[in-house]
Amino acid sequence: EAGVAQSPRYKIIEKRQSVAFWCNPISGHATLYWYQQILGQGPKLLIQFQNNGVVDDSQLPKDRFSAERLKGVDSTLKIQPAKLEDSAVYLCASSSYGGQPQHFGDGTRLSIL
Amino acid sequence: GIQVEQSPPDLILQEGANSTLRCNFSDSVNNLQWFHQNPWGQLINLFYIPSGTKQNGRLSATTVATERYSLLYISSSQTTDSGVYFCAVPQGAQKLVFGQGTRLTINP
């Protein structure tokens, strides 16, 4: 089966600009997650969707980050405006339902200048 | 929230050596995953192991849920095993909480 697809693979922007990431989960997976991985650390959850509803967004900086999952399939994560500390890898993951193994995409490496 | 600690933080070995990586967690869990993050940043599933022992080729993992730890064994290490190994456990609505990782370097 096809894995979790993410794009773009790399993105370089200047601070205060906006950026968007796209994720297509494994077919049939109801749960979708966005994680942020800062260099030298483990990934940390930003937001979790169950179908098209938000389950957990407690760690999402809502003043600048937003995410949506229209129709319960694809998802986009947006940052506006970007700050230097947003430089990280943004990983998307999916699972068939909560509690089952999560499968990760290749991530988007974001650099803020 | 749940705390996840991994040891050692860094491990440097010669090709062919065996290694054991440890993951301790602070609360009871109903599943645990081990991942390998390769030098290109890809996070690869190794094991989904709530309890007991699983083996996949040169790799095996054991989780003792009652004692709140898991071990990852790598035998006959190869240079391609280099990277960072993470364990992760669920918290709340199944979000994964990751440890800080063990950076493994296998020298030829």
Short mmCIF file of C-alpha atoms in Angstrom, two decimals:
data_model
loop_
_atom_site.label_atom_id
_atom_site.label_comp_id
_atom_site.label_asym_id
_atom_site.label_seq_id
_atom_site.Cartn_x
_atom_site.Cartn_y
_atom_site.Cartn_z
CA GLU A 1 0.00 0.00 0.00
CA ALA A 2 1.13 3.55 -0.62
CA GLY A 3 2.58 5.33 2.39
CA VAL A 4 1.88 8.77 3.82
CA ALA A 5 2.65 11.41 1.20
CA GLN A 6 3.92 14.88 2.11
CA SER A 7 4.96 17.90 0.10
CA PRO A 8 7.05 19.88 -0.31
CA ARG A 9 10.12 17.98 0.86
CA TYR A 10 12.06 21.17 1.65
CA LYS A 11 11.05 24.81 2.08
CA ILE A 12 13.11 27.91 2.77
CA ILE A 13 11.35 31.18 3.63
CA GLU A 14 12.10 34.43 5.40
CA LYS A 15 10.65 35.25 8.80
CA ARG A 16 7.19 36.80 8.75
CA GLN A 17 6.35 35.01 5.49
CA SER A 18 3.68 32.32 5.27
CA VAL A 19 4.06 28.67 4.32
CA ALA A 20 1.78 25.66 3.84
CA PHE A 21 2.40 21.93 3.97
CA TRP A 22 0.28 19.17 2.49
CA CYS A 23 -0.31 15.61 3.66
CA ASN A 24 -2.16 12.67 2.12
CA PRO A 25 -2.55 9.79 4.61
CA ILE A 26 -2.62 6.07 3.92
CA SER A 27 -5.90 5.18 2.22
CA GLY A 28 -8.61 4.37 4.73
CA HIS A 29 -6.78 5.81 7.74
CA ALA A 30 -9.22 7.85 9.81
CA THR A 31 -6.69 9.44 12.15
CA LEU A 32 -4.15 11.99 10.96
CA TYR A 33 -1.43 13.68 13.01
CA TRP A 34 0.95 16.60 12.47
CA TYR A 35 4.18 16.56 14.48
CA GLN A 36 6.96 19.13 14.76
CA GLN A 37 10.53 17.86 15.16
CA ILE A 38 13.14 20.41 16.18
CA LEU A 39 16.76 19.44 15.53
CA GLY A 40 18.08 17.11 18.22
CA GLN A 41 14.67 16.34 19.72
CA GLY A 42 11.92 13.79 19.28
CA PRO A 43 8.76 14.73 17.36
CA LYS A 44 6.01 16.55 19.29
CA LEU A 45 2.34 16.51 18.38
CA LEU A 46 0.85 19.71 17.01
CA ILE A 47 -2.63 18.52 16.07
CA GLN A 48 -4.60 15.28 15.71
CA PHE A 49 -7.65 14.76 13.49
CA GLN A 50 -10.19 11.95 13.63
CA ASN A 51 -11.83 12.02 10.18
CA ASN A 52 -12.32 15.78 9.70
CA GLY A 53 -12.71 16.67 13.39
CA VAL A 54 -9.96 17.93 15.70
CA VAL A 55 -9.18 15.59 18.60
CA ASP A 56 -6.20 17.37 20.15
CA ASP A 57 -4.69 20.73 19.25
CA SER A 58 -3.47 21.66 22.72
CA GLN A 59 0.15 22.13 21.56
CA LEU A 60 -0.67 24.07 18.38
CA PRO A 61 0.41 27.76 18.54
CA LYS A 62 -2.95 28.98 17.31
CA ASP A 63 -1.85 32.59 16.89
CA ARG A 64 0.25 31.55 13.90
CA PHE A 65 -0.46 27.90 13.05
CA SER A 66 -3.63 26.53 11.49
CA ALA A 67 -4.59 23.15 10.10
CA GLU A 68 -7.53 21.65 8.33
CA ARG A 69 -8.60 18.28 7.04
CA LEU A 70 -11.38 18.79 4.56
CA LYS A 71 -13.47 15.72 3.67
CA GLY A 72 -11.52 13.66 6.17
CA VAL A 73 -8.67 12.78 3.80
CA ASP A 74 -5.95 15.29 2.85
CA SER A 75 -4.71 17.84 5.33
CA THR A 76 -2.85 21.13 5.19
CA LEU A 77 -0.81 22.81 7.90
CA LYS A 78 -0.16 26.54 7.59
CA ILE A 79 2.17 28.92 9.40
CA GLN A 80 1.54 32.65 9.16
CA PRO A 81 3.65 34.59 10.00
CA ALA A 82 6.69 32.34 10.42
CA LYS A 83 9.24 32.90 13.19
CA LEU A 84 12.85 31.77 13.39
CA GLU A 85 11.93 29.16 16.03
CA ASP A 86 9.59 27.45 13.56
CA SER A 87 12.61 25.98 11.76
CA ALA A 88 12.00 22.25 12.09
CA VAL A 89 10.86 19.14 10.28
CA TYR A 90 7.07 18.83 10.03
CA LEU A 91 5.95 15.22 10.00
CA CYS A 92 2.54 13.90 9.08
CA ALA A 93 1.39 10.50 10.32
CA SER A 94 -1.75 8.42 10.03
CA SER A 95 -3.30 5.40 11.69
CA SER A 96 -6.41 3.35 11.01
CA TYR A 97 -7.81 4.50 14.33
CA GLY A 98 -6.46 5.64 17.67
CA GLY A 99 -4.22 3.09 19.33
CA GLN A 100 -3.02 1.44 16.15
CA PRO A 101 0.52 1.91 14.78
CA GLN A 102 1.20 5.35 13.38
CA HIS A 103 2.92 5.52 9.99
CA PHE A 104 4.94 8.60 9.13
CA GLY A 105 5.59 10.48 5.92
CA ASP A 106 9.06 11.68 4.90
CA GLY A 107 8.43 15.11 6.39
CA THR A 108 8.93 18.68 5.24
CA ARG A 109 12.15 20.37 6.35
CA LEU A 110 11.43 24.06 6.95
CA SER A 111 14.21 26.63 7.25
CA ILE A 112 13.43 30.20 8.31
CA LEU A 113 15.98 32.86 7.36
CA GLY B 1 2.02 13.87 31.21
CA ILE B 2 3.88 10.66 30.56
CA GLN B 3 7.67 10.86 30.49
CA VAL B 4 9.83 8.78 28.16
CA GLU B 5 13.55 8.37 28.75
CA GLN B 6 15.97 6.63 26.42
CA SER B 7 19.49 5.44 27.07
CA PRO B 8 22.21 5.73 26.12
CA PRO B 9 21.92 9.09 24.32
CA ASP B 10 24.83 8.20 22.02
CA LEU B 11 26.39 4.89 21.01
CA ILE B 12 29.35 4.35 18.71
CA LEU B 13 30.16 0.80 17.61
CA GLN B 14 32.17 -1.08 15.05
CA GLU B 15 30.42 -2.96 12.31
CA GLY B 16 29.43 -6.44 13.48
CA ALA B 17 28.89 -5.48 17.12
CA ASN B 18 25.67 -6.03 19.05
CA SER B 19 23.79 -3.31 20.93
CA THR B 20 20.94 -2.85 23.37
CA LEU B 21 18.89 0.35 23.54
CA ARG B 22 16.59 1.05 26.47
CA CYS B 23 13.33 2.97 26.81
CA ASN B 24 11.76 3.73 30.20
CA PHE B 25 8.30 5.27 30.57
CA SER B 26 6.67 6.78 33.61
CA ASP B 27 3.13 5.41 33.37
CA SER B 28 1.31 2.30 32.18
CA VAL B 29 0.75 2.16 28.42
CA ASN B 30 -1.23 -0.02 26.05
CA ASN B 31 1.22 0.15 23.17
CA LEU B 32 4.73 1.22 22.29
CA GLN B 33 6.48 1.88 19.00
CA TRP B 34 10.17 1.82 18.06
CA PHE B 35 11.34 3.93 15.11
CA HIS B 36 14.58 4.38 13.20
CA GLN B 37 15.24 7.86 11.83
CA ASN B 38 17.77 7.50 9.05
CA PRO B 39 20.31 10.18 8.08
CA TRP B 40 17.83 11.53 5.51
CA GLY B 41 15.28 12.20 8.26
CA GLN B 42 12.84 9.46 7.37
CA LEU B 43 11.08 7.91 10.37
CA ILE B 44 10.77 4.18 9.80
CA ASN B 45 8.51 1.92 11.85
CA LEU B 46 10.48 -0.90 13.44
CA PHE B 47 8.13 -2.44 15.97
CA TYR B 48 4.67 -1.97 17.40
CA ILE B 49 5.08 -3.86 20.64
CA PRO B 50 2.65 -3.36 23.56
CA SER B 51 4.18 -6.30 25.42
CA GLY B 52 6.27 -9.41 24.90
CA THR B 53 9.00 -9.95 22.33
CA LYS B 54 9.10 -9.52 18.56
CA GLN B 55 11.87 -10.20 16.08
CA ASN B 56 12.52 -8.93 12.59
CA GLY B 57 15.77 -10.13 11.09
CA ARG B 58 18.72 -8.76 13.07
CA LEU B 59 16.43 -6.61 15.21
CA SER B 60 14.29 -7.65 18.12
CA ALA B 61 12.35 -5.80 20.80
CA THR B 62 11.01 -6.69 24.22
CA THR B 63 8.48 -4.69 26.23
CA VAL B 64 7.85 -5.41 29.91
CA ALA B 65 4.76 -3.27 30.44
CA THR B 66 4.45 -4.08 34.16
CA GLU B 67 7.96 -2.73 34.77
CA ARG B 68 7.54 0.17 32.31
CA TYR B 69 10.46 -0.42 29.98
CA SER B 70 11.27 -1.68 26.52
CA LEU B 71 14.53 -2.87 24.96
CA LEU B 72 15.64 -2.82 21.34
CA TYR B 73 18.36 -5.28 20.35
CA ILE B 74 20.46 -4.92 17.21
CA SER B 75 22.74 -7.80 16.34
CA SER B 76 25.63 -7.87 13.87
CA SER B 77 25.39 -4.11 13.28
CA GLN B 78 25.80 -2.72 9.77
CA THR B 79 26.66 0.84 8.72
CA THR B 80 23.12 1.21 7.41
CA ASP B 81 21.87 0.82 11.00
CA SER B 82 23.28 4.27 11.80
CA GLY B 83 20.78 6.96 12.73
CA VAL B 84 18.59 7.88 15.65
CA TYR B 85 16.35 5.33 17.34
CA PHE B 86 13.19 6.59 19.03
CA CYS B 87 10.67 4.89 21.23
CA ALA B 88 7.22 6.43 21.60
CA VAL B 89 4.19 5.71 23.77
CA PRO B 90 0.61 7.01 23.56
CA GLN B 91 -0.87 9.65 25.83
CA GLY B 92 -4.44 10.88 26.01
CA ALA B 93 -6.21 10.50 22.65
CA GLN B 94 -3.41 8.31 21.33
CA LYS B 95 -0.93 11.04 20.46
CA LEU B 96 2.60 9.64 20.64
CA VAL B 97 5.08 10.97 23.18
CA PHE B 98 8.63 10.41 21.99
CA GLY B 99 11.82 9.98 23.93
CA GLN B 100 14.88 12.06 23.09
CA GLY B 101 16.34 9.23 21.04
CA THR B 102 19.56 7.21 20.95
CA ARG B 103 22.01 8.27 18.25
CA LEU B 104 23.73 5.14 16.91
CA THR B 105 26.86 5.38 14.80
CA ILE B 106 28.22 2.22 13.20
CA ASN B 107 31.77 2.57 11.90
CA PRO B 108 33.09 0.28 9.13
#
